[in-house]
mmCIF file of C-alpha atoms in Angstrom:
data_model
loop_
_atom_site.group_PDB
_atom_site.id
_atom_site.type_symbol
_atom_site.label_atom_id
_atom_site.label_comp_id
_atom_site.label_asym_id
_atom_site.label_seq_id
_atom_site.Cartn_x
_atom_site.Cartn_y
_atom_site.Cartn_z
ATOM 1 C CA UNK A 661 -27.559 -5.715 -10.959
ATOM 2 C CA UNK A 662 -30.466 -3.732 -9.505
ATOM 3 C CA UNK A 663 -29.515 -4.737 -5.967
ATOM 4 C CA UNK A 664 -25.900 -3.768 -6.570
ATOM 5 C CA UNK A 665 -26.928 -0.316 -7.837
ATOM 6 C CA UNK A 666 -29.089 0.204 -4.755
ATOM 7 C CA UNK A 667 -26.309 -0.994 -2.452
ATOM 8 C CA UNK A 668 -23.880 1.414 -4.082
ATOM 9 C CA UNK A 669 -26.349 4.282 -3.621
ATOM 10 C CA UNK A 670 -26.843 3.501 0.064
ATOM 11 C CA UNK A 671 -23.114 3.123 0.755
ATOM 12 C CA UNK A 672 -22.488 6.471 -0.918
ATOM 13 C CA UNK A 673 -25.157 8.133 1.232
ATOM 14 C CA UNK A 674 -23.635 6.701 4.399
ATOM 15 C CA UNK A 675 -20.130 7.725 3.338
ATOM 16 C CA UNK A 676 -21.391 11.316 2.999
ATOM 17 C CA UNK A 677 -22.708 11.522 6.561
ATOM 18 C CA UNK A 678 -20.933 13.838 8.965
ATOM 19 C CA UNK A 679 -18.514 12.325 11.472
ATOM 20 C CA UNK A 680 -21.042 12.738 14.286
ATOM 21 C CA UNK A 681 -23.718 11.004 12.195
ATOM 22 C CA UNK A 682 -21.351 8.113 11.390
ATOM 23 C CA UNK A 683 -20.533 7.658 15.063
ATOM 24 C CA UNK A 684 -24.254 7.493 15.773
ATOM 25 C CA UNK A 685 -25.040 5.240 12.819
ATOM 26 C CA UNK A 686 -22.470 2.478 13.331
ATOM 27 C CA UNK A 687 -23.817 1.269 16.728
ATOM 28 C CA UNK A 688 -27.221 0.757 15.054
ATOM 29 C CA UNK A 689 -25.827 -1.930 12.751
ATOM 30 C CA UNK A 690 -27.520 -5.086 13.972
ATOM 31 C CA UNK A 691 -25.811 -7.814 11.940
ATOM 32 C CA UNK A 692 -22.125 -8.609 11.283
ATOM 33 C CA UNK A 693 -23.165 -9.372 7.715
ATOM 34 C CA UNK A 694 -23.781 -5.660 7.148
ATOM 35 C CA UNK A 695 -20.137 -4.890 7.927
ATOM 36 C CA UNK A 696 -18.925 -7.778 5.764
ATOM 37 C CA UNK A 697 -20.958 -6.635 2.752
ATOM 38 C CA UNK A 698 -20.124 -2.955 3.200
ATOM 39 C CA UNK A 699 -16.384 -3.557 3.379
ATOM 40 C CA UNK A 700 -16.140 -6.248 0.713
ATOM 41 C CA UNK A 701 -18.413 -4.561 -1.820
ATOM 42 C CA UNK A 702 -17.799 -0.856 -1.349
ATOM 43 C CA UNK A 703 -15.219 0.614 -3.680
ATOM 44 C CA UNK A 704 -14.044 3.388 -1.398
ATOM 45 C CA UNK A 705 -15.541 3.668 2.088
ATOM 46 C CA UNK A 706 -13.949 6.247 4.321
ATOM 47 C CA UNK A 707 -11.414 4.859 6.792
ATOM 48 C CA UNK A 708 -13.617 5.967 9.686
ATOM 49 C CA UNK A 709 -16.560 4.045 8.222
ATOM 50 C CA UNK A 710 -14.446 0.921 7.824
ATOM 51 C CA UNK A 711 -13.083 1.015 11.357
ATOM 52 C CA UNK A 712 -16.524 1.644 12.836
ATOM 53 C CA UNK A 713 -18.050 -1.223 10.840
ATOM 54 C CA UNK A 714 -15.258 -3.619 11.740
ATOM 55 C CA UNK A 715 -15.381 -2.711 15.435
ATOM 56 C CA UNK A 716 -19.153 -3.169 15.431
ATOM 57 C CA UNK A 717 -18.767 -6.496 13.652
ATOM 58 C CA UNK A 718 -16.280 -7.844 16.204
ATOM 59 C CA UNK A 719 -18.473 -6.606 19.061
ATOM 60 C CA UNK A 720 -21.535 -8.393 17.661
ATOM 61 C CA UNK A 721 -19.547 -11.584 17.063
ATOM 62 C CA UNK A 722 -18.214 -11.633 20.614
ATOM 63 C CA UNK A 723 -21.788 -12.093 21.804
ATOM 64 C CA UNK A 724 -22.104 -15.232 19.669
ATOM 65 C CA UNK A 725 -18.706 -16.733 20.517
ATOM 66 C CA UNK A 726 -17.695 -16.629 16.845
ATOM 67 C CA UNK A 727 -14.513 -15.082 15.446
ATOM 68 C CA UNK A 728 -14.294 -12.944 12.328
ATOM 69 C CA UNK A 729 -12.736 -15.727 10.249
ATOM 70 C CA UNK A 730 -15.326 -18.274 11.435
ATOM 71 C CA UNK A 731 -18.114 -15.901 10.458
ATOM 72 C CA UNK A 732 -16.552 -15.179 7.054
ATOM 73 C CA UNK A 733 -16.237 -18.898 6.268
ATOM 74 C CA UNK A 734 -19.879 -19.365 7.263
ATOM 75 C CA UNK A 735 -21.330 -16.617 5.061
ATOM 76 C CA UNK A 736 -18.794 -16.954 2.217
ATOM 77 C CA UNK A 737 -17.818 -20.655 2.090
ATOM 78 C CA UNK A 738 -16.408 -20.387 -1.455
ATOM 79 C CA UNK A 739 -14.267 -17.393 -0.389
ATOM 80 C CA UNK A 740 -15.595 -15.226 -3.184
ATOM 81 C CA UNK A 741 -15.375 -12.002 -1.162
ATOM 82 C CA UNK A 742 -13.273 -13.069 1.840
ATOM 83 C CA UNK A 743 -9.917 -11.840 0.537
ATOM 84 C CA UNK A 744 -11.365 -8.513 -0.558
ATOM 85 C CA UNK A 745 -12.991 -8.024 2.840
ATOM 86 C CA UNK A 746 -9.895 -8.872 4.865
ATOM 87 C CA UNK A 747 -7.462 -6.838 2.774
ATOM 88 C CA UNK A 748 -9.762 -3.815 2.709
ATOM 89 C CA UNK A 749 -10.082 -4.062 6.494
ATOM 90 C CA UNK A 750 -6.292 -4.050 6.577
ATOM 91 C CA UNK A 751 -6.000 -1.085 4.212
ATOM 92 C CA UNK A 752 -8.433 0.881 6.385
ATOM 93 C CA UNK A 753 -6.373 0.256 9.535
ATOM 94 C CA UNK A 754 -8.955 -2.069 11.095
ATOM 95 C CA UNK A 755 -7.493 -5.571 10.665
ATOM 96 C CA UNK A 756 -4.020 -5.240 12.176
ATOM 97 C CA UNK A 757 -5.164 -4.146 15.675
ATOM 98 C CA UNK A 758 -7.578 -7.086 15.681
ATOM 99 C CA UNK A 759 -4.852 -9.575 14.697
ATOM 100 C CA UNK A 760 -2.572 -8.228 17.420
ATOM 101 C CA UNK A 761 -5.355 -8.829 19.968
ATOM 102 C CA UNK A 762 -6.204 -12.248 18.524
ATOM 103 C CA UNK A 763 -3.046 -13.741 16.948
ATOM 104 C CA UNK A 764 -4.815 -17.030 16.220
ATOM 105 C CA UNK A 765 -6.938 -15.158 13.683
ATOM 106 C CA UNK A 766 -3.783 -14.374 11.676
ATOM 107 C CA UNK A 767 -3.332 -18.118 11.245
ATOM 108 C CA UNK A 768 -6.973 -18.700 10.337
ATOM 109 C CA UNK A 769 -7.113 -16.011 7.660
ATOM 110 C CA UNK A 770 -4.062 -17.266 5.751
ATOM 111 C CA UNK A 771 -6.028 -19.760 3.586
ATOM 112 C CA UNK A 772 -8.599 -17.074 2.788
ATOM 113 C CA UNK A 773 -5.923 -14.921 1.179
ATOM 114 C CA UNK A 774 -4.676 -17.803 -0.996
ATOM 115 C CA UNK A 775 -7.952 -19.462 -2.068
ATOM 116 C CA UNK A 776 -7.575 -22.850 -3.694
ATOM 117 C CA UNK A 777 -10.017 -22.269 -6.552
ATOM 118 C CA UNK A 778 -9.406 -18.564 -7.185
ATOM 119 C CA UNK A 779 -5.819 -18.005 -8.435
ATOM 120 C CA UNK A 780 -6.802 -14.685 -10.042
ATOM 121 C CA UNK A 781 -7.664 -13.395 -6.558
ATOM 122 C CA UNK A 782 -4.072 -13.963 -5.453
ATOM 123 C CA UNK A 783 -2.727 -12.076 -8.450
ATOM 124 C CA UNK A 784 -5.232 -9.252 -8.058
ATOM 125 C CA UNK A 785 -4.351 -8.824 -4.391
ATOM 126 C CA UNK A 786 -0.567 -9.039 -4.838
ATOM 127 C CA UNK A 787 0.176 -5.454 -3.789
ATOM 128 C CA UNK A 788 -2.141 -5.639 -0.784
ATOM 129 C CA UNK A 789 -0.515 -8.916 0.277
ATOM 130 C CA UNK A 790 2.879 -7.204 0.042
ATOM 131 C CA UNK A 791 1.628 -4.508 2.398
ATOM 132 C CA UNK A 792 0.127 -6.965 4.867
ATOM 133 C CA UNK A 793 3.385 -8.865 5.321
ATOM 134 C CA UNK A 794 5.350 -5.625 5.614
ATOM 135 C CA UNK A 795 3.091 -4.363 8.393
ATOM 136 C CA UNK A 796 2.987 -7.683 10.214
ATOM 137 C CA UNK A 797 6.776 -7.902 10.132
ATOM 138 C CA UNK A 798 7.035 -4.424 11.661
ATOM 139 C CA UNK A 799 4.184 -4.590 14.174
ATOM 140 C CA UNK A 800 3.084 -8.203 14.607
ATOM 141 C CA UNK A 801 6.131 -9.845 16.181
ATOM 142 C CA UNK A 802 5.506 -9.176 19.877
ATOM 143 C CA UNK A 803 1.878 -10.290 19.770
ATOM 144 C CA UNK A 804 2.687 -13.482 17.867
ATOM 145 C CA UNK A 805 0.474 -12.467 14.937
ATOM 146 C CA UNK A 806 3.374 -12.705 12.468
ATOM 147 C CA UNK A 807 4.350 -16.200 13.654
ATOM 148 C CA UNK A 808 0.777 -17.440 13.471
ATOM 149 C CA UNK A 809 0.315 -15.950 10.004
ATOM 150 C CA UNK A 810 3.395 -17.744 8.667
ATOM 151 C CA UNK A 811 2.289 -20.941 10.407
ATOM 152 C CA UNK A 812 -1.127 -20.642 8.765
ATOM 153 C CA UNK A 813 0.472 -20.204 5.351
ATOM 154 C CA UNK A 814 2.729 -23.210 5.842
ATOM 155 C CA UNK A 815 -0.190 -25.393 6.951
ATOM 156 C CA UNK A 816 -2.301 -24.214 4.025
ATOM 157 C CA UNK A 817 0.492 -24.966 1.553
ATOM 158 C CA UNK A 818 0.750 -28.488 2.917
ATOM 159 C CA UNK A 819 -2.929 -29.168 2.249
ATOM 160 C CA UNK A 820 -3.421 -27.170 -0.958
ATOM 161 C CA UNK A 821 -2.782 -28.122 -4.564
ATOM 162 C CA UNK A 822 0.766 -27.810 -5.857
ATOM 163 C CA UNK A 823 -0.149 -24.694 -7.826
ATOM 164 C CA UNK A 824 -1.520 -22.876 -4.780
ATOM 165 C CA UNK A 825 1.343 -24.124 -2.610
ATOM 166 C CA UNK A 826 3.854 -22.624 -5.058
ATOM 167 C CA UNK A 827 2.194 -19.243 -4.684
ATOM 168 C CA UNK A 828 2.412 -19.460 -0.919
ATOM 169 C CA UNK A 829 6.049 -20.531 -1.254
ATOM 170 C CA UNK A 830 6.824 -17.564 -3.520
ATOM 171 C CA UNK A 831 5.124 -15.186 -1.077
ATOM 172 C CA UNK A 832 7.176 -16.412 1.851
ATOM 173 C CA UNK A 833 10.391 -16.586 -0.169
ATOM 174 C CA UNK A 834 10.302 -12.967 -1.355
ATOM 175 C CA UNK A 835 9.543 -11.875 2.214
ATOM 176 C CA UNK A 836 12.276 -13.990 3.832
ATOM 177 C CA UNK A 837 14.411 -10.989 4.789
ATOM 178 C CA UNK A 838 11.474 -9.438 6.663
ATOM 179 C CA UNK A 839 11.034 -12.520 8.845
ATOM 180 C CA UNK A 840 12.869 -13.279 12.102
ATOM 181 C CA UNK A 841 15.267 -16.226 12.003
ATOM 182 C CA UNK A 842 12.874 -18.534 13.826
ATOM 183 C CA UNK A 843 10.479 -18.415 10.847
ATOM 184 C CA UNK A 844 13.048 -18.924 8.086
ATOM 185 C CA UNK A 845 12.957 -22.776 8.299
ATOM 186 C CA UNK A 846 9.298 -22.662 7.255
ATOM 187 C CA UNK A 847 10.280 -20.644 4.196
ATOM 188 C CA UNK A 848 13.105 -23.029 3.305
ATOM 189 C CA UNK A 849 10.827 -26.062 3.577
ATOM 190 C CA UNK A 850 8.566 -24.619 0.911
ATOM 191 C CA UNK A 851 11.227 -23.212 -1.417
ATOM 192 C CA UNK A 852 11.698 -26.648 -2.945
ATOM 193 C CA UNK A 853 8.321 -26.212 -4.636
ATOM 194 C CA UNK A 854 9.643 -23.309 -6.712
ATOM 195 C CA UNK A 855 11.534 -23.623 -10.002
ATOM 196 C CA UNK A 856 15.293 -23.448 -9.498
ATOM 197 C CA UNK A 857 16.617 -19.911 -9.593
ATOM 198 C CA UNK A 858 13.139 -18.381 -9.920
ATOM 199 C CA UNK A 859 13.784 -15.501 -7.538
ATOM 200 C CA UNK A 860 17.254 -14.852 -8.940
ATOM 201 C CA UNK A 861 15.855 -13.663 -12.256
ATOM 202 C CA UNK A 862 15.940 -10.033 -13.331
ATOM 203 C CA UNK A 863 12.954 -7.925 -12.359
ATOM 204 C CA UNK A 864 12.992 -8.357 -8.594
ATOM 205 C CA UNK A 865 15.880 -5.995 -7.840
ATOM 206 C CA UNK A 866 14.937 -2.289 -7.739
ATOM 207 C CA UNK A 867 16.916 0.143 -9.859
ATOM 208 C CA UNK A 868 19.269 2.648 -8.232
ATOM 209 C CA UNK A 869 18.308 6.342 -8.519
ATOM 210 C CA UNK A 870 21.933 7.386 -8.059
ATOM 211 C CA UNK A 871 22.722 5.927 -11.474
ATOM 212 C CA UNK A 872 19.821 7.826 -13.091
ATOM 213 C CA UNK A 873 19.823 11.267 -11.450
ATOM 214 C CA UNK A 874 22.278 14.210 -11.691
ATOM 215 C CA UNK A 875 25.177 14.334 -9.264
ATOM 216 C CA UNK A 876 24.848 17.987 -8.237
ATOM 217 C CA UNK A 877 21.140 18.851 -7.908
ATOM 218 C CA UNK A 878 17.822 17.106 -7.310
ATOM 219 C CA UNK A 879 14.387 18.754 -7.485
ATOM 220 C CA UNK A 880 11.232 17.265 -5.948
ATOM 221 C CA UNK A 881 7.850 18.847 -6.735
ATOM 222 C CA UNK A 882 5.354 18.649 -3.859
ATOM 223 C CA UNK A 883 1.584 19.046 -4.369
ATOM 224 C CA UNK A 884 -0.667 19.848 -1.387
ATOM 225 C CA UNK A 885 -4.462 20.026 -1.123
ATOM 226 C CA UNK A 886 -4.453 20.987 2.563
ATOM 227 C CA UNK A 887 -3.372 24.393 3.874
ATOM 228 C CA UNK A 888 -2.556 22.796 7.238
ATOM 229 C CA UNK A 889 -0.295 20.138 5.696
ATOM 230 C CA UNK A 890 1.300 22.768 3.450
ATOM 231 C CA UNK A 891 2.164 25.028 6.398
ATOM 232 C CA UNK A 892 3.311 22.066 8.477
ATOM 233 C CA UNK A 893 5.685 20.986 5.716
ATOM 234 C CA UNK A 894 7.520 24.344 5.688
ATOM 235 C CA UNK A 895 7.768 24.462 9.479
ATOM 236 C CA UNK A 896 9.104 20.918 9.689
ATOM 237 C CA UNK A 897 11.746 21.213 6.990
ATOM 238 C CA UNK A 898 12.860 24.682 8.031
ATOM 239 C CA UNK A 899 13.594 23.125 11.430
ATOM 240 C CA UNK A 900 15.657 20.457 9.624
ATOM 241 C CA UNK A 901 17.986 23.071 8.162
ATOM 242 C CA UNK A 902 16.309 23.706 4.800
ATOM 243 C CA UNK A 903 16.453 27.297 3.571
ATOM 244 C CA UNK A 904 13.991 29.128 1.356
ATOM 245 C CA UNK A 905 15.021 29.127 -2.285
ATOM 246 C CA UNK A 906 13.600 30.527 -5.538
ATOM 247 C CA UNK A 907 12.657 28.076 -8.330
ATOM 248 C CA UNK A 908 10.059 28.056 -11.146
ATOM 249 C CA UNK A 909 8.212 25.161 -9.484
ATOM 250 C CA UNK A 910 6.634 26.861 -6.424
ATOM 251 C CA UNK A 911 7.616 27.892 -2.906
ATOM 252 C CA UNK A 912 10.894 26.046 -2.433
ATOM 253 C CA UNK A 913 13.265 24.950 0.291
ATOM 254 C CA UNK A 914 16.768 23.613 -0.291
ATOM 255 C CA UNK A 915 19.485 21.855 1.659
ATOM 256 C CA UNK A 916 23.016 20.808 0.765
ATOM 257 C CA UNK A 917 24.216 17.240 1.200
ATOM 258 C CA UNK A 918 27.916 17.441 0.445
ATOM 259 C CA UNK A 919 28.122 18.504 -3.181
ATOM 260 C CA UNK A 920 24.449 17.729 -3.811
ATOM 261 C CA UNK A 921 21.719 20.386 -3.523
ATOM 262 C CA UNK A 922 18.239 18.974 -2.759
ATOM 263 C CA UNK A 923 15.291 21.275 -3.504
ATOM 264 C CA UNK A 924 11.728 20.656 -2.277
ATOM 265 C CA UNK A 925 9.331 22.841 -4.310
ATOM 266 C CA UNK A 926 5.821 22.944 -2.817
ATOM 267 C CA UNK A 927 2.569 24.149 -4.360
ATOM 268 C CA UNK A 928 -0.828 24.464 -2.666
ATOM 269 C CA UNK A 929 -4.079 23.698 -4.488
ATOM 270 C CA UNK A 930 -6.918 25.018 -2.273
ATOM 271 C CA UNK A 931 -9.455 22.295 -1.621
ATOM 272 C CA UNK A 932 -12.983 22.464 -0.255
ATOM 273 C CA UNK A 933 -13.772 22.313 3.470
ATOM 274 C CA UNK A 934 -12.995 18.570 3.448
ATOM 275 C CA UNK A 935 -9.766 18.948 1.474
ATOM 276 C CA UNK A 936 -11.068 17.668 -1.874
ATOM 277 C CA UNK A 937 -10.089 19.432 -5.098
ATOM 278 C CA UNK A 938 -12.917 20.575 -7.351
ATOM 279 C CA UNK A 939 -13.391 22.015 -10.834
ATOM 280 C CA UNK A 940 -10.531 23.967 -12.353
ATOM 281 C CA UNK A 941 -8.367 23.498 -9.244
ATOM 282 C CA UNK A 942 -8.528 19.725 -9.681
ATOM 283 C CA UNK A 943 -7.654 20.078 -13.365
ATOM 284 C CA UNK A 944 -4.689 22.327 -12.525
ATOM 285 C CA UNK A 945 -3.468 19.757 -10.003
ATOM 286 C CA UNK A 946 -3.563 16.902 -12.518
ATOM 287 C CA UNK A 947 -2.021 19.026 -15.263
ATOM 288 C CA UNK A 948 0.881 20.093 -13.031
ATOM 289 C CA UNK A 949 1.536 16.570 -11.747
ATOM 290 C CA UNK A 950 1.592 15.220 -15.292
ATOM 291 C CA UNK A 951 3.947 18.039 -16.353
ATOM 292 C CA UNK A 952 6.338 17.253 -13.483
ATOM 293 C CA UNK A 953 6.327 13.562 -14.387
ATOM 294 C CA UNK A 954 7.487 14.472 -17.890
ATOM 295 C CA UNK A 955 10.021 17.132 -16.882
ATOM 296 C CA UNK A 956 13.565 15.646 -16.878
ATOM 297 C CA UNK A 957 14.707 18.440 -14.515
ATOM 298 C CA UNK A 958 12.370 17.111 -11.783
ATOM 299 C CA UNK A 959 13.578 13.929 -10.112
ATOM 300 C CA UNK A 960 10.492 13.220 -8.032
ATOM 301 C CA UNK A 961 6.824 14.078 -7.465
ATOM 302 C CA UNK A 962 5.362 14.041 -3.948
ATOM 303 C CA UNK A 963 1.583 14.106 -3.364
ATOM 304 C CA UNK A 964 -0.415 14.956 -0.264
ATOM 305 C CA UNK A 965 -4.092 14.965 -1.166
ATOM 306 C CA UNK A 966 -7.195 12.827 -0.820
ATOM 307 C CA UNK A 967 -7.549 9.618 -2.835
ATOM 308 C CA UNK A 968 -9.808 11.171 -5.449
ATOM 309 C CA UNK A 969 -7.487 10.691 -8.452
ATOM 310 C CA UNK A 970 -6.003 7.647 -10.196
ATOM 311 C CA UNK A 971 -2.425 8.909 -10.507
ATOM 312 C CA UNK A 972 -1.528 5.754 -12.433
ATOM 313 C CA UNK A 973 -3.512 7.226 -15.345
ATOM 314 C CA UNK A 974 -0.938 10.042 -15.624
ATOM 315 C CA UNK A 975 1.872 7.604 -16.331
ATOM 316 C CA UNK A 976 2.617 6.818 -19.919
ATOM 317 C CA UNK A 977 5.268 6.947 -22.626
ATOM 318 C CA UNK A 978 6.207 10.536 -21.848
ATOM 319 C CA UNK A 979 7.158 9.972 -18.211
ATOM 320 C CA UNK A 980 10.850 10.566 -17.585
ATOM 321 C CA UNK A 981 12.606 7.229 -16.839
ATOM 322 C CA UNK A 982 13.786 6.940 -13.255
ATOM 323 C CA UNK A 983 11.128 9.301 -11.885
ATOM 324 C CA UNK A 984 10.257 8.892 -8.203
ATOM 325 C CA UNK A 985 6.680 9.150 -6.901
ATOM 326 C CA UNK A 986 5.838 9.483 -3.207
ATOM 327 C CA UNK A 987 2.041 9.311 -2.978
ATOM 328 C CA UNK A 988 0.740 9.808 0.554
ATOM 329 C CA UNK A 989 -2.946 9.667 -0.365
ATOM 330 C CA UNK A 990 -5.111 6.960 1.138
ATOM 331 C CA UNK A 991 -4.411 3.448 -0.153
ATOM 332 C CA UNK A 992 -2.293 4.587 -3.101
ATOM 333 C CA UNK A 993 -0.571 1.182 -2.837
ATOM 334 C CA UNK A 994 -3.626 -0.431 -4.447
ATOM 335 C CA UNK A 995 -2.257 0.699 -7.822
ATOM 336 C CA UNK A 996 1.344 -0.334 -7.159
ATOM 337 C CA UNK A 997 1.427 -3.203 -9.660
ATOM 338 C CA UNK A 998 -0.071 -1.024 -12.387
ATOM 339 C CA UNK A 999 2.383 1.765 -11.598
ATOM 340 C CA UNK A 1000 5.348 -0.600 -11.822
ATOM 341 C CA UNK A 1001 4.043 -1.954 -15.116
ATOM 342 C CA UNK A 1002 3.581 1.563 -16.545
ATOM 343 C CA UNK A 1003 7.116 2.649 -15.598
ATOM 344 C CA UNK A 1004 9.498 -0.218 -14.711
ATOM 345 C CA UNK A 1005 12.410 2.198 -14.178
ATOM 346 C CA UNK A 1006 10.488 4.487 -11.806
ATOM 347 C CA UNK A 1007 10.632 4.398 -8.002
ATOM 348 C CA UNK A 1008 7.301 4.263 -6.165
ATOM 349 C CA UNK A 1009 6.669 4.923 -2.474
ATOM 350 C CA UNK A 1010 2.942 4.473 -1.792
ATOM 351 C CA UNK A 1011 0.564 4.249 1.156
ATOM 352 C CA UNK A 1012 -1.093 0.992 2.255
ATOM 353 C CA UNK A 1013 -3.651 2.693 4.501
ATOM 354 C CA UNK A 1014 -5.092 6.035 5.484
ATOM 355 C CA UNK A 1015 -3.162 9.103 4.371
ATOM 356 C CA UNK A 1016 -1.778 11.440 7.010
ATOM 357 C CA UNK A 1017 0.445 14.476 6.552
ATOM 358 C CA UNK A 1018 3.109 13.425 9.087
ATOM 359 C CA UNK A 1019 3.599 10.058 7.350
ATOM 360 C CA UNK A 1020 4.307 11.776 4.034
ATOM 361 C CA UNK A 1021 6.802 14.105 5.715
ATOM 362 C CA UNK A 1022 8.519 11.130 7.362
ATOM 363 C CA UNK A 1023 8.723 9.475 3.943
ATOM 364 C CA UNK A 1024 10.460 12.545 2.529
ATOM 365 C CA UNK A 1025 12.950 12.571 5.395
ATOM 366 C CA UNK A 1026 13.652 8.845 5.152
ATOM 367 C CA UNK A 1027 13.713 8.467 1.377
ATOM 368 C CA UNK A 1028 14.902 11.779 -0.075
ATOM 369 C CA UNK A 1029 17.499 12.482 2.600
ATOM 370 C CA UNK A 1030 18.579 8.838 2.710
ATOM 371 C CA UNK A 1031 19.204 8.840 -1.034
ATOM 372 C CA UNK A 1032 20.979 12.202 -0.747
ATOM 373 C CA UNK A 1033 23.379 10.627 1.756
ATOM 374 C CA UNK A 1034 24.129 7.908 -0.785
ATOM 375 C CA UNK A 1035 22.195 5.098 0.943
ATOM 376 C CA UNK A 1036 20.585 2.202 -0.916
ATOM 377 C CA UNK A 1037 16.957 1.100 -0.532
ATOM 378 C CA UNK A 1038 17.722 -1.566 2.065
ATOM 379 C CA UNK A 1039 19.575 0.898 4.296
ATOM 380 C CA UNK A 1040 16.749 3.439 3.931
ATOM 381 C CA UNK A 1041 14.160 0.869 5.018
ATOM 382 C CA UNK A 1042 16.283 -0.385 7.912
ATOM 383 C CA UNK A 1043 16.802 3.113 9.314
ATOM 384 C CA UNK A 1044 13.222 4.240 8.777
ATOM 385 C CA UNK A 1045 11.673 1.112 10.300
ATOM 386 C CA UNK A 1046 13.994 1.376 13.311
ATOM 387 C CA UNK A 1047 13.204 5.071 13.878
ATOM 388 C CA UNK A 1048 9.461 4.940 13.194
ATOM 389 C CA UNK A 1049 8.137 1.412 12.554
ATOM 390 C CA UNK A 1050 4.480 2.476 12.413
ATOM 391 C CA UNK A 1051 4.918 4.974 9.580
ATOM 392 C CA UNK A 1052 7.587 2.929 7.760
ATOM 393 C CA UNK A 1053 5.344 -0.134 7.633
ATOM 394 C CA UNK A 1054 2.567 1.940 6.082
ATOM 395 C CA UNK A 1055 4.575 2.928 3.009
ATOM 396 C CA UNK A 1056 5.511 0.369 0.403
ATOM 397 C CA UNK A 1057 8.527 1.167 -1.725
ATOM 398 C CA UNK A 1058 11.404 -0.316 -3.720
ATOM 399 C CA UNK A 1059 12.474 -2.093 -0.513
ATOM 400 C CA UNK A 1060 9.145 -3.962 -0.362
ATOM 401 C CA UNK A 1061 9.496 -7.571 -1.565
ATOM 402 C CA UNK A 1062 7.765 -7.555 -4.985
ATOM 403 C CA UNK A 1063 5.342 -10.460 -4.683
ATOM 404 C CA UNK A 1064 3.474 -9.416 -7.837
ATOM 405 C CA UNK A 1065 6.630 -9.625 -9.930
ATOM 406 C CA UNK A 1066 7.507 -12.983 -8.336
ATOM 407 C CA UNK A 1067 4.067 -14.245 -9.360
ATOM 408 C CA UNK A 1068 4.722 -13.112 -12.932
ATOM 409 C CA UNK A 1069 7.983 -15.067 -12.999
ATOM 410 C CA UNK A 1070 6.269 -18.114 -11.490
ATOM 411 C CA UNK A 1071 3.433 -18.070 -14.000
ATOM 412 C CA UNK A 1072 5.873 -17.706 -16.885
ATOM 413 C CA UNK A 1073 7.879 -20.674 -15.604
ATOM 414 C CA UNK A 1074 4.705 -22.752 -15.227
ATOM 415 C CA UNK A 1075 3.617 -21.996 -18.784
ATOM 416 C CA UNK A 1076 7.087 -22.864 -20.066
ATOM 417 C CA UNK A 1077 7.048 -26.213 -18.245
ATOM 418 C CA UNK A 1078 3.539 -26.958 -19.453
ATOM 419 C CA UNK A 1079 4.607 -26.352 -23.061
ATOM 420 C CA UNK A 1080 7.599 -28.686 -22.655
ATOM 421 C CA UNK A 1081 5.376 -31.467 -21.275
ATOM 422 C CA UNK A 1082 3.025 -31.177 -24.242
#
């Protein structure tokens, strides 16, 4: 415990260095183990820190002839921290570029994400695993990283216990539509391990906002912590034909889609020089977000701020059913399972990696305008991923195959079968 407290203190100090200091510090790291510990044990390193550590780690390993996965297996043979390390590296935008350069590593890491003796790890990482497959399907095809990842999963399932193999099978099965046809046979070979009709059960199909929201007017409340992002939002949507409009919710812009009026009401909460909200401003932000979530006149809440708040804590019994949340803050997808559990009827669009203003704006264009045109979630994803695959792959939403929910169904079926055998 004492060592962990000291490690936490040191990681916090390093995270608070200036950008110039971080750029100078990272090249001084002398051991790949430092990067492994920092990424696997830190709760919230900055994305710049993570990328610098990971780049330094790969550079140091190149001198030894070892790969990242070989090193991880050496220092963590029981895979206690391997999954956390790899998925954090992915969330901080460091892993995917590496896998595209070294597709064979995508195959080697597959067993580390589905450890034989740690089933709780798989469940705990369900949302992050959803995001990894989504990004690989959008950006890992040309390099071969997606193919090698699926191959690694299939090989691992063939050697693992039946229980672990079923989890791999469920993961591939829910993601089947994201995979090119050449990889579907691998999915079908493993589907026989799953209980009949498992993925046909209720709970895997997202609800339709059109059945929940008014027919004539939708209001979306936007919350900004950055003056630059706030100004950029108005410029971008004015250019898209939105006009300024008066509402009680803040500076608003509206646009007509047939007989439907869509209003985007934006409010700025001035942050500090780094864009973080402090004191009474932070309290006002949380109070307003919670109020919007409980206001039946507001269809959706859209956030563009740093990842300093657990928005999942604002969800509860009072949240209006069918509410939509677009959270562009860094790694908001880490709470996706908890968000879905708090509000099963809500619609969540969350970020797998580092938050950026343009990605949030693209999400509004793709999701809000797509829904306003009457499109379903599949059509929204198809159009967004075709127009901008990099930003689309970063945002998980109702179109993302719900691996966590598939795991819940699988575990329920396993318990039911175990009871019958007894």
